[in-house]
Coordinates of C-alpha atoms in Angstrom, one line a residue:
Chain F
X206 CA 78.9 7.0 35.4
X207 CA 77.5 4.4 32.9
X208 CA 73.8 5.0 35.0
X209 CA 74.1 8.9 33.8
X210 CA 75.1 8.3 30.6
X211 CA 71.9 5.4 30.2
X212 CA 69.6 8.1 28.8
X213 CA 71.9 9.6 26.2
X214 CA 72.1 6.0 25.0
X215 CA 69.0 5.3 25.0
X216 CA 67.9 8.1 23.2
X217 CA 70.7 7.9 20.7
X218 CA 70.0 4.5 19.8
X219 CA 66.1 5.4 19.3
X220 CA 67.2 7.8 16.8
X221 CA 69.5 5.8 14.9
X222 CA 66.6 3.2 14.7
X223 CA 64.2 5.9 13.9
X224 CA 66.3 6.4 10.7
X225 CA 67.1 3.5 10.0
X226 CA 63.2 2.2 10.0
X227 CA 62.5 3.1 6.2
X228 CA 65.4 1.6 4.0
X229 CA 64.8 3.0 1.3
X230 CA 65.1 6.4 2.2
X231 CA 67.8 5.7 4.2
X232 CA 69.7 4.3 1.7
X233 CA 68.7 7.5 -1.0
X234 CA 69.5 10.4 1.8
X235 CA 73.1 8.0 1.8
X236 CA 73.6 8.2 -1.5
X237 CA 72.9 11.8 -1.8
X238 CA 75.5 12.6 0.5
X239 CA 77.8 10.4 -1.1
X240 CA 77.0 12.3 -4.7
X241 CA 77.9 16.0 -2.2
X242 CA 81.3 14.5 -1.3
X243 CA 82.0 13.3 -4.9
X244 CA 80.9 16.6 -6.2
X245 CA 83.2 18.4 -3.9
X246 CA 86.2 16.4 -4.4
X247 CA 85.2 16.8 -8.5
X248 CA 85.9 20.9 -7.6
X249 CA 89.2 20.1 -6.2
X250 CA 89.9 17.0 -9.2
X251 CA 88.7 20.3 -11.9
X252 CA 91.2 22.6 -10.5
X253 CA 94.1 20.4 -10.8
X254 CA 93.4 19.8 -14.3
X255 CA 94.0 23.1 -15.2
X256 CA 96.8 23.8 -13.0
X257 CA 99.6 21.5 -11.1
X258 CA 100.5 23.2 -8.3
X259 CA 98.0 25.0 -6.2
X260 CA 98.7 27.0 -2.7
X261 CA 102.0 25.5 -2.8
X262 CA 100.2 22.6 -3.1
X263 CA 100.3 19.9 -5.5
X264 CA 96.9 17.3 -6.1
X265 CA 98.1 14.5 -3.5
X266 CA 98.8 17.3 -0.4
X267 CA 95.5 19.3 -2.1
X268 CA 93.4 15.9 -1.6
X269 CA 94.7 15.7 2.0
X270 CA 93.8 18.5 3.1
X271 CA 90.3 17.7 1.7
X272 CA 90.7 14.5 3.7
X273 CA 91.1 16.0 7.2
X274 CA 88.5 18.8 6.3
X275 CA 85.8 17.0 5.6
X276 CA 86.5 13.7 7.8
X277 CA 86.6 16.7 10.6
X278 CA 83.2 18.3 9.4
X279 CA 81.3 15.2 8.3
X280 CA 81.7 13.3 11.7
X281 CA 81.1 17.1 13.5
X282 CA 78.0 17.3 11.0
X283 CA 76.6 13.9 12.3
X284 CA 77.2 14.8 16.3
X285 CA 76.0 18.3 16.9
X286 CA 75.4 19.8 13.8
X287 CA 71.1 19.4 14.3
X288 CA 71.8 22.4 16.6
X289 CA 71.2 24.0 13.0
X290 CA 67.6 24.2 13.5
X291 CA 67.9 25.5 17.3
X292 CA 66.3 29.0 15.5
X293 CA 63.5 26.6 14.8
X294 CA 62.9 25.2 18.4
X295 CA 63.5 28.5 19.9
X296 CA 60.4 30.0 18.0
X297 CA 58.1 27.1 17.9
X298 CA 58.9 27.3 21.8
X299 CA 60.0 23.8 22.2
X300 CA 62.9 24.8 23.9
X301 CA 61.0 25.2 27.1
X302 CA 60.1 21.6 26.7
X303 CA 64.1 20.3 27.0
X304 CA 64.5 22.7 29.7
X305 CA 62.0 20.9 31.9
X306 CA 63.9 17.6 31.3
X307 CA 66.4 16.6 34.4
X308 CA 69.6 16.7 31.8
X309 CA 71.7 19.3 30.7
X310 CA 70.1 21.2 28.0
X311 CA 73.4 21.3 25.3
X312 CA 73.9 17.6 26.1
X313 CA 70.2 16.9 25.5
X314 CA 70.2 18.8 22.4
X315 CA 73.4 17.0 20.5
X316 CA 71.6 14.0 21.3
X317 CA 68.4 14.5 19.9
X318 CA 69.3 13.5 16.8
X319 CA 72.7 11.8 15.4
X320 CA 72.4 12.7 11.6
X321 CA 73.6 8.9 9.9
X322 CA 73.0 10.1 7.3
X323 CA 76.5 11.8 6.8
X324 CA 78.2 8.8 6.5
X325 CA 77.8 9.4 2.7
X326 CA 80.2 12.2 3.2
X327 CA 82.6 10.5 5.2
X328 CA 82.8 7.4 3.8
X329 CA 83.4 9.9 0.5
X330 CA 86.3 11.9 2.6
X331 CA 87.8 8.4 4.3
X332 CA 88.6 7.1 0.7
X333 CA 90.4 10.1 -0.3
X334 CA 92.0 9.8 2.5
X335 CA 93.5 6.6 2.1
X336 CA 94.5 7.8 -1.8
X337 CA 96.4 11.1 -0.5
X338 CA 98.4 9.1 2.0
X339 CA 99.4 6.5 -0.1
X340 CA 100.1 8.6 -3.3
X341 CA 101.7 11.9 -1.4
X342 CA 105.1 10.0 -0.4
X343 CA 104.3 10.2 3.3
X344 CA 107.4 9.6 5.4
X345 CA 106.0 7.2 7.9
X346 CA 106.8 6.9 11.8
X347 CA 105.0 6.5 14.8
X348 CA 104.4 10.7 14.8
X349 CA 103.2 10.9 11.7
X350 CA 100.4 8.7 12.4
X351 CA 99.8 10.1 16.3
X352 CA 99.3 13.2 14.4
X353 CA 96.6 11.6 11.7
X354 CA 94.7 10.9 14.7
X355 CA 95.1 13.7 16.5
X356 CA 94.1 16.2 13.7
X357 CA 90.8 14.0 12.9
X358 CA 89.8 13.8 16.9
X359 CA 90.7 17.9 17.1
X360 CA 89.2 18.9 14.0
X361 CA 86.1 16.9 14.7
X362 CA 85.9 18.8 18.0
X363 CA 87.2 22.5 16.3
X364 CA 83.9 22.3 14.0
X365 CA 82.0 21.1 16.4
X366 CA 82.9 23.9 18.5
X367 CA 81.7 26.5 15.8
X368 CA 78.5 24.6 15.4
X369 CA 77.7 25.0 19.2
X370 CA 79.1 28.9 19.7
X371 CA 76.6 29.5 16.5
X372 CA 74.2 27.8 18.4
X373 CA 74.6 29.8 21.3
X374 CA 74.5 33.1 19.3
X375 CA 71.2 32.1 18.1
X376 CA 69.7 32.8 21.3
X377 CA 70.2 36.4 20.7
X378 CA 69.5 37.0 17.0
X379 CA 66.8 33.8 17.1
X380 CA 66.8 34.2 13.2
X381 CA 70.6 34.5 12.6
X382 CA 71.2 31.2 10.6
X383 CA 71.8 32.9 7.9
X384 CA 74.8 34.6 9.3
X385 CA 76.4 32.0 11.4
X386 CA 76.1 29.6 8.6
X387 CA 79.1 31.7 7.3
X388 CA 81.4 30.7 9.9
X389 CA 80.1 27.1 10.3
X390 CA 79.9 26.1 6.6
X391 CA 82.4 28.9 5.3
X392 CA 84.7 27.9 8.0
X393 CA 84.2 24.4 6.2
X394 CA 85.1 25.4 2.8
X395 CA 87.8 27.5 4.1
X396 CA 89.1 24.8 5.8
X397 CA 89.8 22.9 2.3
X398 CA 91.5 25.3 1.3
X399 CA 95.8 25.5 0.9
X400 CA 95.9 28.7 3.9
X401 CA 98.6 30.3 1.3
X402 CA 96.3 31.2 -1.1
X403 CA 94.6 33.7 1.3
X404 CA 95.5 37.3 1.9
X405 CA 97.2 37.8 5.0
X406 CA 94.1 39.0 7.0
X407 CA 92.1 36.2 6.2
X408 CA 95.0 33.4 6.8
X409 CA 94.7 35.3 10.4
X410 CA 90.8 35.0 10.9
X411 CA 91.4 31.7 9.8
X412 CA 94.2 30.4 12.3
X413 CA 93.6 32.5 15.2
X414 CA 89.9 33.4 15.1
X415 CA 87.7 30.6 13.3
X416 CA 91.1 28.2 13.7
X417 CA 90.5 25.9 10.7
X418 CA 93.7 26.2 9.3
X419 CA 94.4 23.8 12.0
X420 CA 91.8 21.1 10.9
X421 CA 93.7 20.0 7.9
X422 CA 96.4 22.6 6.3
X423 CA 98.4 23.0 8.9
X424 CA 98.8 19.0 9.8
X425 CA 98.9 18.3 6.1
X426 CA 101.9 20.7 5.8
X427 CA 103.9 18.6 8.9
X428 CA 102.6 15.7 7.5
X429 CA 104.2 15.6 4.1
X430 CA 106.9 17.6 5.5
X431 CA 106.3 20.4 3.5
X432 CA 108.4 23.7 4.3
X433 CA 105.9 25.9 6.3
X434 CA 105.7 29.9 5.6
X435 CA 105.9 32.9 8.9
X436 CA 102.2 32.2 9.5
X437 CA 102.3 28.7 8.9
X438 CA 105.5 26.5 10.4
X439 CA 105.5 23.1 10.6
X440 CA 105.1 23.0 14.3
X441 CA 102.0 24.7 14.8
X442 CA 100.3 21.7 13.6
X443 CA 100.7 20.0 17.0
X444 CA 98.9 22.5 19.1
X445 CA 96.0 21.4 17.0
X446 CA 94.4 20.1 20.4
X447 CA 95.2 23.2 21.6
X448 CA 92.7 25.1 19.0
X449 CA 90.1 23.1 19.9
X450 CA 90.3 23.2 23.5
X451 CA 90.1 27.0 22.9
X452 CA 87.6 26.8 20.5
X453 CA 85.6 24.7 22.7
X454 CA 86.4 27.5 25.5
X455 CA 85.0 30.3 23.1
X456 CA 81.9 27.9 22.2
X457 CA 81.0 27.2 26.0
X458 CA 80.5 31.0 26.8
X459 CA 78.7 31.3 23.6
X460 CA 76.8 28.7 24.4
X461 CA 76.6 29.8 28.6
X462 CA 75.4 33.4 27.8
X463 CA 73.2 32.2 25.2
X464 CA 70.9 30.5 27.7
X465 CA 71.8 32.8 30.6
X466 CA 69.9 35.3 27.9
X467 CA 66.8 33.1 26.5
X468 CA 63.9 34.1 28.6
X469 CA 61.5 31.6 27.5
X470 CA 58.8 31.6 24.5
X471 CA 56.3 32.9 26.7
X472 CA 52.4 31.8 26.8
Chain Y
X92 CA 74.3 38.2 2.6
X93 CA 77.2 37.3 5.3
X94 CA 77.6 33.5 4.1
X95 CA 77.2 34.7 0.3
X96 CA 80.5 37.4 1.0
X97 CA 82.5 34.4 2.8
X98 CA 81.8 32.1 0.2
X99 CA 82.7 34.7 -2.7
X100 CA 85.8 36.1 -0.8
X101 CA 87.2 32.1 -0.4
X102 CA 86.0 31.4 -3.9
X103 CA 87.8 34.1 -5.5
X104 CA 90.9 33.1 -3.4
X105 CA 91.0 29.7 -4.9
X106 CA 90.4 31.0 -8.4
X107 CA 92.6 33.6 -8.3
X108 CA 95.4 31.5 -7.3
X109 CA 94.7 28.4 -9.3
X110 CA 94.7 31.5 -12.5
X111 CA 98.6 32.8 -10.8
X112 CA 99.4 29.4 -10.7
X113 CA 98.7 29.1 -14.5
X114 CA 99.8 31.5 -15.7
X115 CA 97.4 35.1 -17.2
X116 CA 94.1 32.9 -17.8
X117 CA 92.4 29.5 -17.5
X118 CA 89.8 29.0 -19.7
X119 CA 89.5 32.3 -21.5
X120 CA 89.2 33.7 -17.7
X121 CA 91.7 36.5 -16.5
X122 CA 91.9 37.5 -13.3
X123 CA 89.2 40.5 -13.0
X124 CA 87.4 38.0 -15.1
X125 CA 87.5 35.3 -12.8
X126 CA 86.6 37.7 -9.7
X127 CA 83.3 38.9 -12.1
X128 CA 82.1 35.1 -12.4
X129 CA 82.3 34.7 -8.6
X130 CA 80.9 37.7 -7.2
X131 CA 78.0 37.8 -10.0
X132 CA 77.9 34.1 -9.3
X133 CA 77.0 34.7 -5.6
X134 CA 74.5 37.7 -6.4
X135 CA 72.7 35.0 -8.9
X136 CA 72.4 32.3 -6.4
X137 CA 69.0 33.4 -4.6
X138 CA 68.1 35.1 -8.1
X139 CA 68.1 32.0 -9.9
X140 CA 66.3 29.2 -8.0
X141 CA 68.9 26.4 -8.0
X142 CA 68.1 24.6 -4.4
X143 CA 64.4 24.3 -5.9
X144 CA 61.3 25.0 -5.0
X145 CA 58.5 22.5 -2.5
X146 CA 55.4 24.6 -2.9
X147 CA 54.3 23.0 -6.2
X148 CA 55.1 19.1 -5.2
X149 CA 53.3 19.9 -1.8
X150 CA 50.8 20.9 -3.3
X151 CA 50.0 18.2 -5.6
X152 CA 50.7 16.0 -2.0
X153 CA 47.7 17.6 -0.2
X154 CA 45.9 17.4 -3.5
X155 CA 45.6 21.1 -3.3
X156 CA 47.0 21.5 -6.7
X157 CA 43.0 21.1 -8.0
X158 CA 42.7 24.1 -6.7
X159 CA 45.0 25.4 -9.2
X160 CA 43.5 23.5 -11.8
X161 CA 40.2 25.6 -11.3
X162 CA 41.3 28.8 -11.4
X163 CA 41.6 30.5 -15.1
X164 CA 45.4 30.6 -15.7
X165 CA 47.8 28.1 -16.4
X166 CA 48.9 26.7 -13.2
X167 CA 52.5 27.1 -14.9
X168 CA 52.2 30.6 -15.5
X169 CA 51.1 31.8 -12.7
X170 CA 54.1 30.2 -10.7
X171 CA 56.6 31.4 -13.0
X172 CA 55.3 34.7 -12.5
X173 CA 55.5 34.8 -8.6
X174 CA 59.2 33.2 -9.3
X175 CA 60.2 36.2 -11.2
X176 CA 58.8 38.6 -8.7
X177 CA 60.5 37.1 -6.1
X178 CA 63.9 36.5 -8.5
X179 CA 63.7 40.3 -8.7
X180 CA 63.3 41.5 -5.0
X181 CA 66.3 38.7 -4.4
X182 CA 68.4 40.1 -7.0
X183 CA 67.5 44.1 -5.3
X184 CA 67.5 43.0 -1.2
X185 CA 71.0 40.0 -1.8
X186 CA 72.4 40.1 -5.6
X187 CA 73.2 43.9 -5.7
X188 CA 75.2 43.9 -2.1
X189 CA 76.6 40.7 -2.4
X190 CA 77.9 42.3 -5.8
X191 CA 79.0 45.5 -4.7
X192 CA 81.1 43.7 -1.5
X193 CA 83.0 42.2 -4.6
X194 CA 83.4 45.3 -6.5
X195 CA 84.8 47.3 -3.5
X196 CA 87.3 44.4 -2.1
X197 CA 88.6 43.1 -5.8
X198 CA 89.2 44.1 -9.0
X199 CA 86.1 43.0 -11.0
X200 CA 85.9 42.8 -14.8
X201 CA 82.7 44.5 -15.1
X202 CA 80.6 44.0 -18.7
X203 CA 82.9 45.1 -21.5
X204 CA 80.0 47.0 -23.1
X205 CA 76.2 48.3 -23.2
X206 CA 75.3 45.1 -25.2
X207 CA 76.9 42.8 -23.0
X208 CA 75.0 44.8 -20.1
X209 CA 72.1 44.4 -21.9
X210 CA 72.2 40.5 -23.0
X211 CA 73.8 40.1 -19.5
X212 CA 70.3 41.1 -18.3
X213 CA 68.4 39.7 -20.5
X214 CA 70.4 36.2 -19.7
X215 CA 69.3 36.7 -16.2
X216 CA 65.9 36.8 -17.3
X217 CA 66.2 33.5 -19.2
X218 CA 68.4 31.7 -16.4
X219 CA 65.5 32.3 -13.9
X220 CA 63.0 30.8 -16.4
X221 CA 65.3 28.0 -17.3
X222 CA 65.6 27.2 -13.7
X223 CA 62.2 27.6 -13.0
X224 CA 60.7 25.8 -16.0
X225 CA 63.2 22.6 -14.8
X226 CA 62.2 22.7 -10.8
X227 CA 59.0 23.0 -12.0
X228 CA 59.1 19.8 -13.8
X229 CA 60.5 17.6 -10.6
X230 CA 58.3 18.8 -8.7
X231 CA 55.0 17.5 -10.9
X232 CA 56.7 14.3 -10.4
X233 CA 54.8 14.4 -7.0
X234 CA 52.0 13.2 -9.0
X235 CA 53.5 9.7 -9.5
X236 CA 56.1 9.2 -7.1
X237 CA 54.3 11.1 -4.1
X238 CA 57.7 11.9 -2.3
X239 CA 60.0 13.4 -4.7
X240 CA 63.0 14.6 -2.1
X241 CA 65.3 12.2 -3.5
X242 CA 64.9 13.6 -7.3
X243 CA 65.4 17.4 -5.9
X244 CA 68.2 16.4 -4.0
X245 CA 69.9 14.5 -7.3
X246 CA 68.8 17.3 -9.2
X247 CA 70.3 20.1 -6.9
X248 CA 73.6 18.0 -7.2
X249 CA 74.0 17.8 -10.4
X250 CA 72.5 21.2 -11.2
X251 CA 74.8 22.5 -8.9
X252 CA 78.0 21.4 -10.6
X253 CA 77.0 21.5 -14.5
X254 CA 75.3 25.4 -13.7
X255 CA 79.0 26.4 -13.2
X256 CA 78.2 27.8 -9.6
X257 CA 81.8 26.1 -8.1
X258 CA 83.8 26.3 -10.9
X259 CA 83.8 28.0 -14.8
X260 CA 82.2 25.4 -16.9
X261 CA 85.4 26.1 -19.3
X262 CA 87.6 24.9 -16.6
X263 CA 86.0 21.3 -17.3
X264 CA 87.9 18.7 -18.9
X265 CA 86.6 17.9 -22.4
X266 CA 84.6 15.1 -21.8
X267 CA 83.1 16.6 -18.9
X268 CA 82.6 20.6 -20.3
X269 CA 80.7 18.3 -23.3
X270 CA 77.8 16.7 -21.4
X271 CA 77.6 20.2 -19.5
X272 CA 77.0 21.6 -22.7
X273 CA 74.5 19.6 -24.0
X274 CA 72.1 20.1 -20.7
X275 CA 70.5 22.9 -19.6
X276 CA 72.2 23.4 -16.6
X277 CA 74.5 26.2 -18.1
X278 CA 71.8 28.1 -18.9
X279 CA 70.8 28.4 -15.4
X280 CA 74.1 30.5 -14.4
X281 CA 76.7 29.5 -16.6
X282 CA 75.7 32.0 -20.0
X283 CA 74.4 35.0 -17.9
X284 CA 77.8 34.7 -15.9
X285 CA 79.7 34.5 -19.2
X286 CA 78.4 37.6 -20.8
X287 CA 78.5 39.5 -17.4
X288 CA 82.2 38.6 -16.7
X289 CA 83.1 39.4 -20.7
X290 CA 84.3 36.1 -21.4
X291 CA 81.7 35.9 -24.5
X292 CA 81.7 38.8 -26.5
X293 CA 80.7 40.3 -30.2
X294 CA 78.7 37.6 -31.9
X295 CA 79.5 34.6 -29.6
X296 CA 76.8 36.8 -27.5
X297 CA 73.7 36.4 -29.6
X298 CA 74.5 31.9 -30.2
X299 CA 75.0 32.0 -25.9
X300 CA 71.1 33.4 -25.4
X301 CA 69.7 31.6 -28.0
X302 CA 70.3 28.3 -26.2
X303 CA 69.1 29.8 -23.3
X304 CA 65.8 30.6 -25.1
X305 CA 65.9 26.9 -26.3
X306 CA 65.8 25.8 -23.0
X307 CA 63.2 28.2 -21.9
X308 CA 60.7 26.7 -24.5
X309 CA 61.7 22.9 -24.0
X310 CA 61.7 23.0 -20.5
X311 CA 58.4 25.3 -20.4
X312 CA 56.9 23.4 -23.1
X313 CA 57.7 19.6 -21.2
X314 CA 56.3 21.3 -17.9
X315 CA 53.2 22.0 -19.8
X316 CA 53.0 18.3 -21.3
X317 CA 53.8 16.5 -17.7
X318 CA 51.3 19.3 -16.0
X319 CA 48.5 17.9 -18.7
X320 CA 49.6 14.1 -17.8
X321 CA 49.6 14.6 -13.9
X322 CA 46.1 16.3 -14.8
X323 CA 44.6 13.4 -16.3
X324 CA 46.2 11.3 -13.4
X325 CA 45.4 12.8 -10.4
X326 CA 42.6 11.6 -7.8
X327 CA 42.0 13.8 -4.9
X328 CA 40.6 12.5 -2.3
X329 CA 36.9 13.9 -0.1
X330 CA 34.6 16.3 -0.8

C-alpha cells in the first residue's frame, strides 16, 4: 500500500516545495486569500447590520453556516479544485501526456497540484468558526462534536465531488468552464446561504441535486438545535455522509464517461 | 451566462429576504428595487472591467509597450477604445440575457423614467471608463515593480466590495459607506446601478454622474501622468 501511494507523495511534496520556493509570493497569494475570506464574511457581517434575523437565522447560526461552507470548499479548493483548468490541458493536448503515465489518470490529476495557497481562506473560515460556536450557545455532547467533524470531512468530499463531475463534463463541452463554474462556485455561495430563504424549487436543487444544503445548513440547524422546516428536519443532517457518498457516485460516472468519451488531441 | 443567472437568482434570494426581514426597504431599496440592483449588477459585471485587464502590464514586461509608444495615438486612448468596444459587445452577447433571465423570473424595478434611462446609460458609459482608467493605472505599475499580480489581486478585492457588486453600498455601516464614498470604486457599478434600479432620482441624478465624470478625468488624467513617468523610465532591452 504505502509502495503505491510513494509517487503521489512524492509528487505532492514537490509541489508544495515548488510553491513554497519564492516567499514572497507565497506569502502575497496567502494574504490575498485571506483578504477573499474577510471580504466574504464582511457580506455576511453587512447584512446583519441591517437586519437581525436572516433565513431564520440570527448572526451567530449565519456565521456557522459560513463556517462549514467555506471550511468545506476551501480544503476541497486546495485538493482537487486545479481540475479547473482540465479545459486547458485537454486543448493544449497535454492530457495525452498523463494518460501514458502508469497511474490512474483522476488520481494523477488531483495531485498535480495541491493549491496551499487556500489556506488564506481557511484559516479565514476556521476563525469564524471557533466565534460561531462559542457565541451561538451550542449545547455540547459527544454528538454534537461527532457531527462538527463529520459535516467538515462530508462537505470537503460533497464539493469536491462537484469539482470532479465538472471535470468530467468538460470532456464533452471542452470549453464549458464557464457553465460548470455555476454549479461548483454557485453551489459554494449557495451553500452559505440559510436554505429558507430559497423558493421551494431551488431549496430542492439544492438538497437533492447539487446537495449543499448538507455542507453547512442542514448540520448548523441540528447543531444549534434549531426547529427544522418540511424540507429541512433536524435529522437530515446526519445522512450528510450519505450526500457525499452519492455525490461522489454521480461524480465517478461523470468523471468515467468523460474519459470513456475523450478521444485524444490528435497529431 | 449560466454562472451570472445562478449568482443573480442566489443574490436576489439573500437580498430579498434580508429586505422581508426588515421590513419594506433597506437602504432606500424595495424589493423590485433590490431585484433591479442585482440583475443589472450581473449584466454590468463583464461590461465594466472589474477582474482587470493583463495586456497592458504584459506588455510593458516584454518591453513591447515601445511599440505603443511609436505609433501616433496615445497608448491610453487607444486601449480605452478597444475596452469600450469590447464593453459594448459584452453588454449585447451577456448583459442583455443575463438581464432579461431577471426580468422574466422576478419582479424588477425597471428605470422610473426616460431620464433615468438615459443617465442610466450614460452612467454605464462612465463606469466602463472609470474602471478602465483605474486598471489601466495598476497595470503601468509593471514598469517599476515588473510583476504586479499582487496589486491586481488587492485591487480586485477591494474594488470588488466598495463597487457595490455584493451588496448596496447603502447597506454599509456609516463608517464603512464613507470611505466607499470617497473612492472611485462606486463609480464603477455602484451610480449606474443606482439610477437603473431608481433609487436616485430627480436631481440627486445629475450630483451621482458628476462624480463619475470626476473620476473619469482624475483617473484618466493620473494614467496619462504615470504613462509619461513609465515613459521616461523604461529600458528595453536588444535591437
Amino acid at each position: 500500500m504505502a509502495d503505491h501511494l510513494r509517487p503521489y507523495r512524492v509528487l505532492l511534496a514537490s509541489r508544495m516545495r515548488a510553491q513554497m520556493q519564492y516567499r514572497t509570493s507565497f506569502v502575497t497569494d496567502i494574504l490575498g486569500t485571506v483578504a477573499v475570506g474577510i471580504v466574504e464574511l464582511a457580506e455576511v457581517w453587512v447584512i446583519f447590520h441591517n437586519v437581525d434575523v436572516l433565513g431564520g437565522l440570527d448572526f451567530p447560526a449565519a456565521l456557522l453556516v459560513f463556517a462549514l461552507s467555506n471550511i468545506g470548499f476551501a480544503l476541497a479548493d486546495m485538493f482537487v479544485g486545479h481540475l479547473d483548468s482540465l479545459p486547458t490541458h485537454i486543448r493544449a493536448g497535454r492530457v495525452d501526456a498523463f494518460y501514458v503515465r502508469p497511474l490512474p489518470l483522476l488520481a494523477q490529476l488531483m495531485t498535480s497540484d495541491i493549491s496551499l495557497r487556500r489556506i488564506g481562506r481557511l484559516s479565514v473560515a476556521l476563525v469564524a468558526l471557533v466565534v460561531a460556536l462559542s457565541t451561538a450557545g451550542v449545547a455540547w455532547s459527544g454528538a454534537t462534536v461527532a457531527l462538527i467533524i463529520l459535516t467538515i470531512v462530508s462537505g470537503t468530499a460533497i464539493f469536491a465531488a462537484l469539482f470532479t463531475a465538472a471535470g468530467g463534463v468538460q470532456f464533452f463541452l471542452v470549453d464549458g468552464a464557464e457553465f460548470t463554474n455555476a454549479f461548483t462556485y454557485g453551489g459554494s455561495y449557495a451553500a452559505q446561504q440559510s436554505q429558507r430563504i430559497f423558493p421551494d424549487p431551488l431549496r430542492i436543487l439544492w438538497t437533492f441535486v447539487i446537495p449543499t444544503a448538507f455542507v453547512a445548513y442542514l448540520p448548523t440547524i441540528a447543531i444549534l438545535d434549531l426547529p427544522g422546516d418540511t424540507l429541512a428536519p433536524t435529522w437530515l443532517a446526519w445522512f450528510t455522509p450519505v450526500a457525499a457518498l452519492l455525490a461522489w457516485v454521480v461524480a465517478g460516472l461523470c468523471w468515467r464517461a468523460g474519459t470513456r468519451h475523450y478521444q485524444g488531441a490528435g497529431g | 451566462m449560466t454562472t451570472n443567472s445562478v449568482f443573480g437568482l442566489i443574490r436576489a434570494a439573500v437580498l430579498l429576504a434580508a429586505i422581508a426581514s426588515a421590513g419594506t426597504s433597506i437602504g432606500g431599496y424595495t424589493a423590485p428595487m433590490a431585484v433591479a440592483f442585482v440583475w443589472w449588477g450581473q449584466a454590468l459585471l463583464g461590461t465594466v472591467n472589474l477582474w482587470g485587464f493583463h495586456d497592458v502590464k504584459e506588455r510593458v514586461r516584454t518591453g513591447d509597450i515601445a511599440i505603443d509608444f511609436l505609433r501616433p495615438i496615445n497608448p491610453q486612448v487607444a486601449y480605452l477604445a478597444s475596452d469600450l468596444g469590447r464593453a459594448g459587445v459584452n453588454m449585447l452577447g451577456r448583459g442583455l440575457p443575463a438581464l432579461l433571465v431577471g426580468a422574466l423570473l422576478f419582479d424588477l424595478a425597471w428605470p422610473p423614467g426616460w431620464l433615468s434611462w438615459l443617465l442610466g446609460l450614460l452612467s454605464i458609459v462612465l463606469a466602463v471608463v472609470v474602471a478602465f482608467a483605474g486598471n489601466f493605472i495598476v497595470n503601468l505599475l509593471a514598469f517599476w515593480l515588473v510583476e504586479v499580480r499582487g496589486v491586481q489581486l488587492v485591487w480586485m478585492i477591494v474594488a470588488g466590495f466598495f463597487c457595490g457588486l455584493y451588496l448596496p453600498v447603502p447597506w454599509f455601516p456609516d463608517w464603512l459607506r464613507t470611505i466607499a464614498q470617497w473612492s472611485p470604486f462606486p463609480s464603477m457599478l455602484q451610480i449606474p446601478l443606482d439610477l437603473l434600479s431608481g433609487r436616485v432620482m430627480g436631481p440627486e441624478m445629475a450630483p451621482a454622474v458628476a462624480v463619475q465624470v470626476f473620476w473619469a478625468i482624475t483617473l484618466l488624467g493620473l494614467g496619462q501622468v504615470v504613462l509619461r513617468a513609465g515613459r521616461r523610465h523604461l529600458e528595453v532591452q536588444g535591437g
